[in-house]
XYZ file of C-alpha atoms in Angstrom:
761
model
C 150.486 27.500 21.423
C 149.337 29.826 24.219
C 152.689 29.597 25.922
C 154.377 31.359 23.014
C 151.675 34.012 22.926
C 152.281 35.218 26.489
C 152.936 38.986 26.629
C 156.249 40.439 27.800
C 156.800 41.872 31.250
C 158.899 41.229 34.338
C 158.000 38.121 36.327
C 159.963 35.711 38.417
C 160.899 32.365 36.904
C 159.051 30.613 39.710
C 155.745 32.302 38.955
C 156.307 31.786 35.257
C 156.920 28.072 35.749
C 153.788 27.743 37.891
C 151.795 29.627 35.281
C 153.022 27.332 32.523
C 152.054 24.263 34.527
C 148.586 25.651 35.232
C 148.065 26.536 31.567
C 149.211 23.119 30.403
C 146.926 21.381 32.925
C 143.964 23.526 31.920
C 144.614 22.888 28.227
C 144.913 19.151 28.826
C 141.726 18.995 30.896
C 139.894 21.177 28.375
C 140.825 19.038 25.404
C 140.088 15.787 27.254
C 136.760 17.018 28.528
C 135.815 18.406 25.127
C 136.490 15.046 23.553
C 134.456 13.260 26.257
C 131.421 15.501 26.023
C 131.570 15.391 22.225
C 131.511 11.611 22.383
C 128.475 11.721 24.662
C 126.710 14.497 22.698
C 126.871 16.898 25.656
C 127.144 20.644 24.875
C 130.229 22.225 26.373
C 131.550 25.812 26.499
C 135.279 25.572 25.786
C 135.597 29.368 25.781
C 134.930 29.390 29.541
C 138.170 27.541 30.256
C 140.209 29.587 27.797
C 138.978 32.783 29.434
C 140.550 31.539 32.670
C 143.805 31.023 30.825
C 143.678 34.593 29.515
C 143.099 35.918 33.044
C 146.171 34.033 34.250
C 148.189 35.466 31.390
C 147.144 38.986 32.286
C 148.268 38.506 35.904
C 151.765 37.225 35.137
C 153.406 38.817 32.137
C 157.049 37.983 31.377
C 159.157 37.818 28.213
C 158.250 34.226 27.543
C 160.878 33.998 24.788
C 163.615 33.911 27.419
C 162.135 31.132 29.540
C 161.174 29.011 26.557
C 164.523 29.527 24.862
C 166.265 28.705 28.117
C 164.410 25.413 28.358
C 165.346 24.621 24.779
C 168.966 25.699 25.167
C 169.369 23.839 28.442
C 168.079 20.635 26.897
C 170.173 20.970 23.760
C 173.400 22.431 25.090
C 173.620 20.870 28.515
C 171.689 17.619 28.337
C 172.970 17.170 24.788
C 176.522 17.660 26.075
C 177.302 20.550 23.710
C 178.484 22.373 26.826
C 180.942 20.136 28.578
C 180.815 20.899 32.308
C 184.254 19.446 32.866
C 185.830 21.680 30.227
C 184.035 24.815 31.368
C 184.898 24.031 34.989
C 188.549 23.599 34.053
C 188.544 26.860 32.131
C 186.821 28.686 34.950
C 189.267 27.306 37.493
C 192.127 28.341 35.244
C 190.697 31.829 34.867
C 190.403 32.099 38.632
C 194.064 31.135 38.859
C 194.805 33.892 36.391
C 192.711 36.226 38.454
C 194.607 35.277 41.587
C 197.912 35.862 39.797
C 198.968 32.209 39.782
C 199.381 32.359 35.982
C 200.808 35.240 34.017
C 198.802 36.511 31.051
C 198.832 39.845 29.267
C 195.105 40.577 28.957
C 193.342 43.867 29.534
C 191.455 44.124 32.804
C 188.122 44.742 31.097
C 188.413 41.708 28.835
C 189.663 39.544 31.676
C 186.833 40.435 34.081
C 184.151 40.006 31.444
C 185.570 36.651 30.356
C 185.345 35.469 33.965
C 181.754 36.684 34.156
C 180.965 34.920 30.881
C 182.301 31.549 32.060
C 180.596 31.884 35.430
C 177.364 32.849 33.703
C 177.671 29.828 31.448
C 178.137 27.553 34.456
C 175.157 29.153 36.181
C 173.066 28.859 33.029
C 172.390 32.564 32.769
C 170.469 33.440 29.649
C 172.866 36.045 28.254
C 175.863 33.724 28.648
C 174.041 30.823 27.036
C 173.042 33.114 24.177
C 176.638 34.239 23.732
C 177.734 30.616 23.604
C 174.906 29.776 21.222
C 176.025 32.573 18.867
C 179.520 31.114 18.593
C 180.221 28.655 15.792
C 179.994 24.909 16.350
C 181.216 22.022 14.229
C 178.913 22.068 11.162
C 178.170 19.498 8.524
C 179.810 19.575 5.113
C 183.398 19.975 6.283
C 184.554 17.354 3.785
C 182.819 19.354 1.044
C 184.891 22.419 1.844
C 182.917 24.071 4.639
C 185.840 25.773 6.362
C 183.934 28.902 7.381
C 182.005 28.373 10.600
C 180.147 31.626 11.063
C 177.913 31.177 14.077
C 175.171 33.783 14.450
C 176.363 37.341 13.929
C 173.052 39.056 14.724
C 172.463 36.958 17.839
C 175.910 37.844 19.129
C 175.322 41.567 18.714
C 171.935 41.220 20.443
C 173.518 39.907 23.669
C 172.995 42.311 26.554
C 174.673 41.253 29.795
C 174.194 42.893 33.173
C 176.286 41.287 35.898
C 177.119 41.963 39.514
C 180.245 40.631 41.164
C 182.180 41.053 44.378
C 185.394 43.041 44.436
C 187.904 42.492 47.235
C 189.934 45.472 48.378
C 193.544 45.193 49.595
C 192.262 45.382 53.178
C 190.074 42.302 52.534
C 186.880 44.329 52.504
C 184.483 43.543 49.688
C 181.997 45.549 47.747
C 179.599 44.787 44.924
C 180.324 46.112 41.460
C 178.182 45.898 38.361
C 178.951 45.864 34.669
C 176.907 45.936 31.510
C 178.269 44.842 28.155
C 177.218 43.282 24.894
C 178.523 40.618 22.596
C 181.361 41.194 20.185
C 181.751 39.109 17.043
C 185.276 37.926 16.308
C 186.735 35.450 13.854
C 189.472 33.008 14.700
C 191.715 31.743 11.915
C 193.511 28.427 12.057
C 195.772 27.262 9.246
C 195.352 23.673 8.084
C 198.093 21.858 6.217
C 197.766 18.255 5.125
C 200.297 16.318 3.052
C 199.481 16.359 -0.645
C 196.783 19.025 -0.316
C 196.935 22.807 -0.700
C 196.894 24.772 2.553
C 193.514 25.886 3.844
C 192.326 28.259 6.527
C 189.606 27.373 8.992
C 187.684 30.427 10.203
C 185.561 30.132 13.331
C 183.046 32.747 14.428
C 183.296 33.555 18.132
C 180.981 35.611 20.283
C 183.050 37.141 23.081
C 182.417 39.922 25.585
C 182.802 43.410 24.184
C 186.049 45.030 25.183
C 188.353 42.190 24.145
C 190.914 43.030 21.488
C 192.560 40.718 18.974
C 195.643 40.530 21.187
C 193.535 39.800 24.264
C 191.996 36.805 22.526
C 195.385 35.580 21.381
C 196.730 35.712 24.958
C 193.586 34.106 26.383
C 193.894 31.280 23.860
C 197.474 30.674 24.935
C 196.355 30.599 28.559
C 193.490 28.186 27.843
C 195.818 25.904 25.870
C 198.071 25.803 28.903
C 195.184 25.223 31.308
C 193.636 22.409 29.270
C 197.076 20.943 28.440
C 196.371 20.959 24.704
C 199.250 20.346 22.319
C 198.453 21.631 18.821
C 200.849 23.458 16.488
C 197.825 24.718 14.556
C 196.415 26.595 17.553
C 199.815 28.085 18.254
C 199.543 30.020 14.985
C 195.897 31.023 15.315
C 194.927 34.639 14.674
C 191.861 36.720 15.498
C 189.963 39.582 13.890
C 187.104 41.335 15.685
C 184.362 43.351 14.010
C 184.118 46.930 15.146
C 180.647 48.350 15.508
C 181.915 51.900 15.874
C 183.650 52.701 12.609
C 184.300 56.444 12.403
C 184.819 57.804 8.908
C 188.416 58.448 7.963
C 189.564 61.550 6.112
C 189.535 59.785 2.747
C 185.929 58.670 3.156
C 184.870 62.163 4.234
C 186.584 63.689 1.197
C 184.888 61.199 -1.111
C 181.480 61.919 0.412
C 182.030 65.646 -0.136
C 183.104 65.153 -3.758
C 180.240 62.761 -4.449
C 177.826 65.194 -2.841
C 179.111 67.981 -5.078
C 178.682 65.837 -8.193
C 175.163 64.828 -7.160
C 174.361 68.498 -6.550
C 175.530 69.330 -10.068
C 173.330 66.542 -11.418
C 170.317 67.854 -9.502
C 170.893 71.421 -10.663
C 171.436 70.338 -14.260
C 168.339 68.146 -14.248
C 166.105 70.821 -12.732
C 167.450 73.409 -15.168
C 166.881 71.094 -18.124
C 163.317 70.241 -17.104
C 162.414 73.875 -16.458
C 164.131 74.971 -19.654
C 162.219 72.472 -21.772
C 158.871 73.149 -20.129
C 159.017 76.953 -20.188
C 158.401 77.172 -23.912
C 162.023 77.464 -24.995
C 161.773 74.331 -27.110
C 159.585 74.506 -30.186
C 159.954 70.812 -30.979
C 159.587 67.744 -28.830
C 162.616 65.754 -27.821
C 163.374 63.646 -30.873
C 166.557 61.932 -31.858
C 168.597 63.651 -34.491
C 171.190 61.964 -36.629
C 173.331 64.905 -37.611
C 176.323 63.385 -35.854
C 175.706 59.821 -36.960
C 177.363 58.560 -40.093
C 175.953 55.560 -41.880
C 177.760 53.485 -44.470
C 175.193 51.428 -46.316
C 175.398 48.718 -48.923
C 171.719 48.199 -49.415
C 171.682 45.122 -47.174
C 173.375 46.208 -43.968
C 175.249 49.189 -42.625
C 177.396 50.359 -39.765
C 176.108 53.251 -37.715
C 179.066 54.881 -36.032
C 180.425 58.290 -35.217
C 183.696 59.842 -34.281
C 182.871 59.622 -30.596
C 181.970 55.932 -30.471
C 183.784 54.430 -27.471
C 185.524 51.163 -28.032
C 184.104 49.229 -25.109
C 180.508 50.347 -25.228
C 178.500 51.728 -28.110
C 177.283 55.050 -26.780
C 175.905 56.348 -30.041
C 175.635 60.098 -30.223
C 171.904 60.111 -30.474
C 171.266 63.654 -29.338
C 168.121 65.686 -28.887
C 167.159 68.808 -30.721
C 166.736 71.179 -27.821
C 169.390 73.883 -27.853
C 169.470 73.947 -31.637
C 165.787 74.826 -31.787
C 165.811 77.709 -29.354
C 169.137 79.416 -29.799
C 170.305 78.657 -26.268
C 173.775 77.625 -27.359
C 175.771 79.250 -24.564
C 178.529 77.258 -22.943
C 176.824 77.440 -19.542
C 173.648 75.987 -20.990
C 175.573 73.080 -22.495
C 177.428 72.422 -19.251
C 174.219 72.359 -17.227
C 172.479 70.080 -19.702
C 175.528 67.793 -19.652
C 174.615 66.939 -16.037
C 170.904 66.455 -16.724
C 169.531 63.008 -15.973
C 166.469 63.980 -17.995
C 168.439 64.313 -21.232
C 171.183 61.779 -20.543
C 168.688 59.141 -19.478
C 166.720 59.613 -22.681
C 169.907 59.188 -24.710
C 170.940 55.993 -22.944
C 167.492 54.396 -23.022
C 166.756 55.311 -26.627
C 166.461 52.213 -28.831
C 166.272 53.908 -32.227
C 169.122 53.345 -34.653
C 169.723 54.121 -38.283
C 168.062 51.780 -40.733
C 170.293 48.808 -41.494
C 172.786 49.637 -38.743
C 175.151 46.959 -37.476
C 173.019 46.319 -34.446
C 174.491 42.845 -33.905
C 177.398 44.545 -32.136
C 174.996 45.533 -29.353
C 173.977 41.938 -28.761
C 177.559 40.666 -28.870
C 178.619 43.295 -26.375
C 175.811 42.623 -23.898
C 176.010 38.827 -24.110
C 179.787 38.927 -23.720
C 179.471 40.932 -20.520
C 176.722 38.589 -19.326
C 179.188 35.752 -19.825
C 181.775 37.640 -17.779
C 179.269 38.192 -14.970
C 178.283 34.520 -15.035
C 181.859 33.439 -14.485
C 182.395 36.022 -11.764
C 179.172 34.910 -10.051
C 180.859 31.599 -9.298
C 184.353 33.014 -8.824
C 183.470 35.560 -6.147
C 181.074 33.148 -4.427
C 183.818 30.569 -3.909
C 184.882 32.021 -0.560
C 181.328 32.173 0.828
C 180.148 28.721 -0.255
C 179.849 25.822 2.180
C 180.266 23.122 -0.481
C 182.981 24.569 -2.692
C 184.925 21.302 -3.016
C 181.995 19.235 -4.253
C 180.753 22.054 -6.489
C 184.150 22.445 -8.140
C 184.415 18.733 -8.813
C 180.865 18.662 -10.159
C 181.472 21.584 -12.515
C 184.584 19.985 -13.940
C 182.780 16.711 -14.664
C 179.746 18.182 -16.430
C 180.201 18.982 -20.098
C 177.310 21.447 -19.921
C 179.350 23.625 -17.573
C 182.274 23.935 -19.978
C 180.673 27.170 -21.159
C 181.174 28.553 -17.655
C 184.755 27.285 -17.417
C 185.520 28.819 -20.830
C 184.286 32.220 -19.657
C 187.653 34.001 -20.202
C 186.951 33.908 -23.954
C 184.231 36.499 -23.329
C 186.848 39.187 -22.761
C 188.472 38.374 -26.098
C 185.173 39.299 -27.755
C 185.601 42.819 -26.375
C 189.118 42.996 -27.779
C 187.775 42.081 -31.222
C 185.147 44.828 -31.037
C 187.713 47.393 -29.917
C 190.179 46.552 -32.674
C 187.443 46.559 -35.306
C 186.016 49.939 -34.318
C 189.319 51.745 -33.902
C 190.467 50.585 -37.336
C 187.243 51.238 -39.191
C 186.632 54.668 -37.670
C 190.215 55.874 -37.910
C 190.564 54.757 -41.524
C 187.475 56.751 -42.443
C 188.766 59.836 -40.664
C 192.179 59.502 -42.299
C 190.512 59.232 -45.696
C 188.680 62.519 -45.132
C 191.731 64.272 -43.687
C 194.689 65.914 -45.355
C 198.353 66.500 -44.688
C 201.039 64.105 -43.615
C 199.288 62.832 -40.477
C 195.734 63.112 -41.821
C 194.087 63.543 -38.398
C 194.800 65.296 -35.104
C 196.537 62.518 -33.206
C 196.595 64.581 -30.025
C 192.801 64.644 -29.954
C 192.830 60.994 -30.997
C 194.501 60.037 -27.725
C 192.835 62.679 -25.573
C 189.363 61.623 -26.649
C 190.058 58.009 -25.764
C 191.577 58.864 -22.393
C 188.770 61.274 -21.514
C 186.009 58.872 -22.431
C 187.319 55.977 -20.315
C 189.145 57.611 -17.423
C 186.577 59.810 -15.563
C 184.095 57.016 -14.742
C 186.984 54.608 -14.120
C 188.790 56.913 -11.708
C 185.614 58.137 -10.013
C 184.545 54.549 -9.336
C 188.026 53.872 -7.970
C 187.891 57.063 -5.900
C 184.558 56.139 -4.334
C 185.301 52.453 -3.959
C 188.702 52.410 -2.256
C 188.205 54.801 0.704
C 184.578 53.962 1.471
C 183.936 50.262 0.812
C 184.857 49.461 4.415
C 181.688 51.282 5.529
C 179.213 49.923 2.992
C 177.911 47.018 5.056
C 178.823 44.721 7.924
C 178.598 41.060 8.774
C 180.531 38.069 10.085
C 182.747 37.959 6.982
C 182.948 41.660 6.179
C 185.619 43.305 8.314
C 187.861 40.250 8.300
C 187.700 40.055 4.499
C 187.284 43.576 3.141
C 190.887 44.553 3.833
C 192.026 41.572 1.799
C 189.778 42.263 -1.190
C 191.959 45.017 -2.632
C 194.825 45.411 -0.167
C 197.196 47.098 -2.623
C 195.059 49.991 -3.851
C 196.827 52.412 -1.541
C 200.178 51.822 -3.236
C 199.236 50.918 -6.800
C 196.232 53.082 -7.698
C 198.412 55.338 -9.857
C 199.148 52.429 -12.195
C 195.413 52.263 -12.905
C 195.376 55.956 -13.780
C 198.205 55.429 -16.283
C 196.739 52.163 -17.602
C 199.892 50.194 -16.842
C 198.620 48.097 -13.930
C 198.932 44.914 -15.989
C 202.709 45.331 -16.367
C 203.732 47.499 -13.383
C 202.903 46.135 -9.926
C 200.727 43.561 -11.659
C 200.987 41.245 -8.661
C 199.676 44.063 -6.482
C 196.914 45.208 -8.792
C 194.098 47.429 -7.564
C 190.702 46.394 -8.926
C 192.011 43.151 -10.362
C 189.406 43.073 -13.131
C 190.763 46.386 -14.505
C 193.590 44.536 -16.273
C 191.342 44.512 -19.327
C 191.130 48.312 -19.416
C 194.921 48.565 -19.274
C 195.310 46.144 -22.180
C 192.669 47.870 -24.250
C 194.260 51.289 -23.742
C 197.728 49.955 -24.547
C 196.467 48.381 -27.765
C 194.834 51.682 -28.660
C 198.076 53.589 -28.046
C 200.122 51.385 -30.379
C 197.380 51.011 -33.003
C 198.751 53.829 -35.257
C 201.865 51.704 -35.809
C 199.596 49.353 -37.753
C 197.026 51.874 -39.003
C 199.561 54.004 -40.881
C 201.028 51.100 -42.890
C 197.512 49.778 -43.569
C 196.364 53.143 -44.870
C 199.337 53.867 -47.122
C 200.236 50.350 -48.288
C 197.942 47.400 -47.806
C 200.620 44.742 -48.258
C 203.012 46.331 -45.772
C 200.209 47.028 -43.325
C 198.848 43.497 -43.381
C 202.414 42.200 -43.131
C 203.055 44.282 -39.993
C 199.773 43.082 -38.482
C 200.500 39.418 -39.174
C 204.088 39.748 -37.953
C 202.820 41.225 -34.685
C 200.319 38.387 -34.372
C 203.008 35.775 -35.021
C 205.261 37.402 -32.432
C 202.455 37.208 -29.874
C 201.947 33.504 -30.620
C 205.629 32.722 -30.240
C 205.921 34.715 -27.004
C 202.853 33.048 -25.518
C 204.069 29.581 -26.459
C 207.494 30.171 -24.925
C 206.072 31.592 -21.676
C 203.614 28.704 -21.382
C 206.195 26.041 -22.198
C 208.945 27.343 -19.932
C 206.617 27.778 -16.953
C 204.629 24.588 -17.677
C 201.281 26.372 -17.802
C 199.417 23.923 -20.015
C 195.642 23.817 -19.340
C 194.867 21.302 -16.629
C 198.400 21.232 -15.241
C 198.745 21.685 -11.467
C 201.201 24.549 -11.932
C 198.682 27.358 -12.459
C 199.655 29.662 -9.608
C 201.458 32.174 -11.816
C 199.247 31.908 -14.882
C 197.245 35.053 -14.095
C 200.291 37.303 -14.043
C 202.280 35.565 -16.782
C 199.570 34.574 -19.276
C 196.278 36.234 -18.434
C 196.966 39.973 -18.121
C 200.042 40.710 -20.232
C 199.443 42.709 -23.446
C 201.883 40.695 -25.560
C 199.810 37.621 -24.681
C 196.311 39.098 -25.186
C 196.788 41.202 -28.336
C 195.791 38.428 -30.777
C 191.990 39.017 -30.765
C 192.566 42.778 -31.004
C 194.644 42.289 -34.153
C 191.909 40.089 -35.616
C 189.431 42.884 -34.928
C 191.720 45.356 -36.703
C 191.920 43.052 -39.715
C 188.130 42.672 -39.891
C 187.690 46.424 -39.488
C 190.102 47.042 -42.339
C 188.235 44.578 -44.575
C 184.934 46.326 -43.814
C 186.538 49.686 -44.577
C 187.938 48.516 -47.918
C 184.777 46.701 -49.033
C 182.410 49.338 -47.598
C 180.366 46.458 -46.163
C 179.341 45.242 -49.606
C 178.779 41.497 -50.133
C 181.787 39.825 -51.711
C 181.008 36.158 -51.012
C 178.651 33.680 -52.599
C 176.166 31.734 -50.509
C 178.230 28.564 -50.419
C 181.327 30.378 -49.205
C 179.287 32.128 -46.514
C 177.822 28.793 -45.404
C 181.290 27.263 -45.179
C 182.419 30.280 -43.174
C 179.604 29.794 -40.682
C 180.327 26.078 -40.385
C 184.039 26.628 -39.773
C 183.415 29.418 -37.256
C 180.808 27.371 -35.372
C 182.961 24.243 -35.268
C 185.973 26.234 -34.095
C 184.013 27.986 -31.346
C 182.543 24.703 -30.085
C 185.975 23.077 -30.133
C 187.425 25.931 -28.090
C 184.620 25.851 -25.522
C 184.286 22.075 -25.151
C 187.678 20.886 -26.343
C 189.240 20.811 -22.876
C 186.502 18.687 -21.325
C 188.731 15.605 -21.256
C 191.530 17.659 -19.714
C 189.384 18.455 -16.690
C 188.607 14.756 -16.280
C 192.210 14.106 -15.302
C 193.931 13.847 -18.697
C 196.080 17.001 -18.951
C 197.649 18.148 -22.187
C 201.338 17.681 -22.723
C 203.456 20.746 -22.140
C 204.062 21.328 -25.864
C 200.433 20.852 -26.885
C 199.329 23.069 -23.998
C 201.736 25.787 -25.108
C 200.314 25.666 -28.643
C 196.749 25.854 -27.296
C 197.569 28.854 -25.109
C 199.237 30.572 -28.058
C 196.457 30.314 -30.643
C 193.181 29.651 -28.774
C 192.315 33.280 -28.039
C 193.118 34.377 -31.568
C 190.956 31.552 -32.911
C 188.074 32.722 -30.743
C 188.598 36.259 -32.000
C 188.406 34.985 -35.567
C 185.039 33.350 -34.797
C 183.645 36.600 -33.392
C 185.137 38.532 -36.296
C 183.357 36.270 -38.752
C 180.015 36.844 -37.012
C 180.441 40.615 -37.306
C 181.586 40.448 -40.911
C 178.763 38.109 -41.926
C 176.120 40.270 -40.244
C 177.533 43.419 -41.834
C 177.578 41.995 -45.351
C 174.109 40.469 -45.230
C 174.981 36.869 -44.336
C 173.944 37.038 -40.673
C 170.517 35.452 -40.979
C 168.742 34.663 -37.715
C 171.957 35.384 -35.768
C 171.821 38.999 -36.873
C 168.109 39.112 -36.027
C 168.733 37.758 -32.544
C 171.708 39.992 -31.819
C 169.852 43.028 -33.174
C 167.065 42.922 -30.596
C 166.267 46.515 -29.668
C 166.527 45.830 -25.949
C 170.270 45.253 -26.421
C 170.792 48.844 -27.592
C 170.530 50.626 -24.205
C 172.086 47.670 -22.412
C 175.122 47.796 -24.678
C 175.604 51.462 -23.798
C 175.875 50.498 -20.143
C 178.370 47.647 -20.548
C 181.420 49.760 -19.710
C 180.043 50.993 -16.389
C 178.590 47.554 -15.651
C 182.020 46.014 -16.199
C 183.549 48.539 -13.795
C 181.164 47.984 -10.909
C 179.807 44.433 -11.152
C 182.618 42.812 -9.079
C 182.125 45.435 -6.369
C 178.391 44.728 -6.213
C 179.008 40.989 -6.012
C 181.588 41.399 -3.286
C 179.358 43.581 -1.123
C 176.400 41.199 -1.495
C 178.428 38.031 -0.945
C 180.684 39.089 1.908
C 177.953 41.107 3.621
C 175.923 37.920 4.161
C 175.444 36.362 7.589
C 175.203 32.836 6.219
C 177.103 30.848 3.629
C 175.718 29.939 0.218
C 174.965 26.311 -0.492
C 175.682 26.285 -4.203
C 173.241 24.454 -6.437
C 172.296 25.084 -10.051
C 169.026 26.742 -9.067
C 170.618 28.886 -6.366
C 173.502 30.088 -8.521
C 171.209 30.777 -11.480
C 168.984 32.875 -9.244
C 172.001 34.765 -7.908
C 173.368 35.226 -11.425
C 170.251 36.945 -12.720
C 170.225 39.092 -9.610
C 173.812 40.102 -10.340
C 172.872 40.996 -13.922
C 170.017 43.242 -12.815
C 171.985 44.865 -9.990
C 175.028 45.455 -12.204
C 173.118 47.202 -14.964
C 170.978 49.171 -12.515
C 174.159 50.369 -10.833
C 175.717 51.015 -14.244
C 172.827 53.299 -15.153
C 173.393 55.339 -11.998
C 177.148 55.561 -12.604
C 176.518 56.523 -16.213
C 174.112 59.288 -15.221
C 176.359 60.686 -12.491
C 179.858 60.163 -13.895
C 180.057 58.973 -17.494
C 177.401 60.940 -19.383
C 178.282 64.330 -17.809
C 181.940 63.911 -18.770
C 180.958 63.043 -22.343
C 178.713 66.100 -22.473
C 181.435 68.368 -21.113
C 183.925 67.111 -23.680
C 181.463 67.694 -26.481
C 180.600 71.197 -25.295
C 184.197 72.307 -24.741
C 185.726 70.802 -27.878
C 182.954 72.067 -30.145
C 183.265 75.519 -28.646
C 186.966 75.499 -29.472
C 186.253 74.314 -33.021
C 183.627 77.006 -33.559
C 185.999 79.626 -32.172
């Protein structure tokens, strides 16, 4: 105990060893004597002996951690044969041959000299060399469970501080002593593994090497060591290296982003300060209270839909405003622009839980729970590369019927499509009914409003994320992985701006999860082709909608059948591009949402069903949803569907799920929701639903930074992943609130101020 409490100072190893022996002897004698005198009932002052120990400690002070760690490392690494003297001797002899010019190798002088010093230090059991070796990865357990990432100790490697002296021989055979000081550098070696009948895998090995060695230096040194040790391995011949750089100067893109972000934050600060001062200087005669002048409510006595013309289609940012400028006459455009950037006002709007009486609040719950389902699936998906038991976890998930909800997570996105189709149809029909003329509404503003509401936060997140993510954190997996997270953003970002990234350069997509935004925008763009027929002629409109739905089914079935993409089949490599992101495949739930929205518009949310019919509707919807979620359980047990049956499932399953969600919304709206409507209408869902859009944008980025910035792998268990999942939920919505305050809400306020000014003019 006292050994580890010794203070730090400089002391020779000899004196330190003597001191340790003396302390151990004194402690042994003290304990033995104390036991003897206690047995014989003799009083004894133990503190007298310990005071002698303290005096010895004060005379010889040395960083005891080094000597103790050396003893431990020597016993484990050397006596335990982790460091093979024969191998190190062979390597050192080979390096000396390289040094003498007997072997030709293209390695920088700095890297070469420091590698020699490292091997010599390892042979001489120098602490810094042993620590560098200790920081490098060793063969771990769990390889058969998929542990192909051997990280070593990143922090320990960076903590290495070597000071060496060595003799340098001049051409005239005179020698002189040189010194060098360097630290450890963390690098990752990659070795491809290919076994017959198994997919290729990559083994990554963390290496702590002397600073100053480049990726090419390590590649050449490996070739030299292979030659020296006479190793024959085709895998090592193709090995690659990636070294973490501690000095990472900001590039021009990152500097530009920081300047832009700083300007936006400055605007937010100015707007917030102005708003607070303005409201506390007596300009407002009424407290901040929600007003409903912009909120339209269609009621049937049992339930209603609270919507407005600015309701976004992904999140329900109700225009619950605050009666400030209207009460004091401060209606100038500059006032509105400043308040648009105010966190004080925007935060109150987002966090407000009040809604009109009888509003369709179940939409808030559906929206939040759907995104929670998305985040749950992504929690496992993004953790796959940083898990040390991925093989066993994957097999376990497939075998457990309780985890079919996780595996069926892609249905969660179809719920968003239903909501989007429902809202665009219901709101547009109401506006067309109030309008006049051939086109009824201003279709230019129809498209501009949609583009303006979604694009600013989307593009600003993309703008901040792409140039700067490299600098957000660091770790053994960071630099070697971050370039591969979104490697195509530099060449395909413009497809995101135009919302065509799911059909143009879809195999090189930037922000891979943004495929949903592209689909949703494309469906919105073509929606008037169905809305016009629905408005003017119900039969023709419904016929066009059903014909489009049938065409989507047929297209999906053909694509699935031709490419053999049945669920559970081994040929799933191209399913993401061919089946998952294409609009002609994913439009089914959106069309169902449009149909439900049209029904709500025609019926004005009035009950049209008897209790028995409603009960049957709930039973059919519940049975269908359960069949979709759990129906493929047997498939994942090794009994794949036939190609034809799989094609049919791929064609209709998403539409069937959309019909289930559509029924829930319809039933809640018309008074048949029961406890489901009560649960989904919890007030806490109201502000959370307003943040779903921003949370969807940023949650994969948050997960990636947290996962890949780790210094250790995750051992996935139910408890661990559940804990991580709830952390992801909290972090995603906390980040979404910040993004909403800085990017989304100000843009919405600017649009409102500018467009209303034009209307009033």
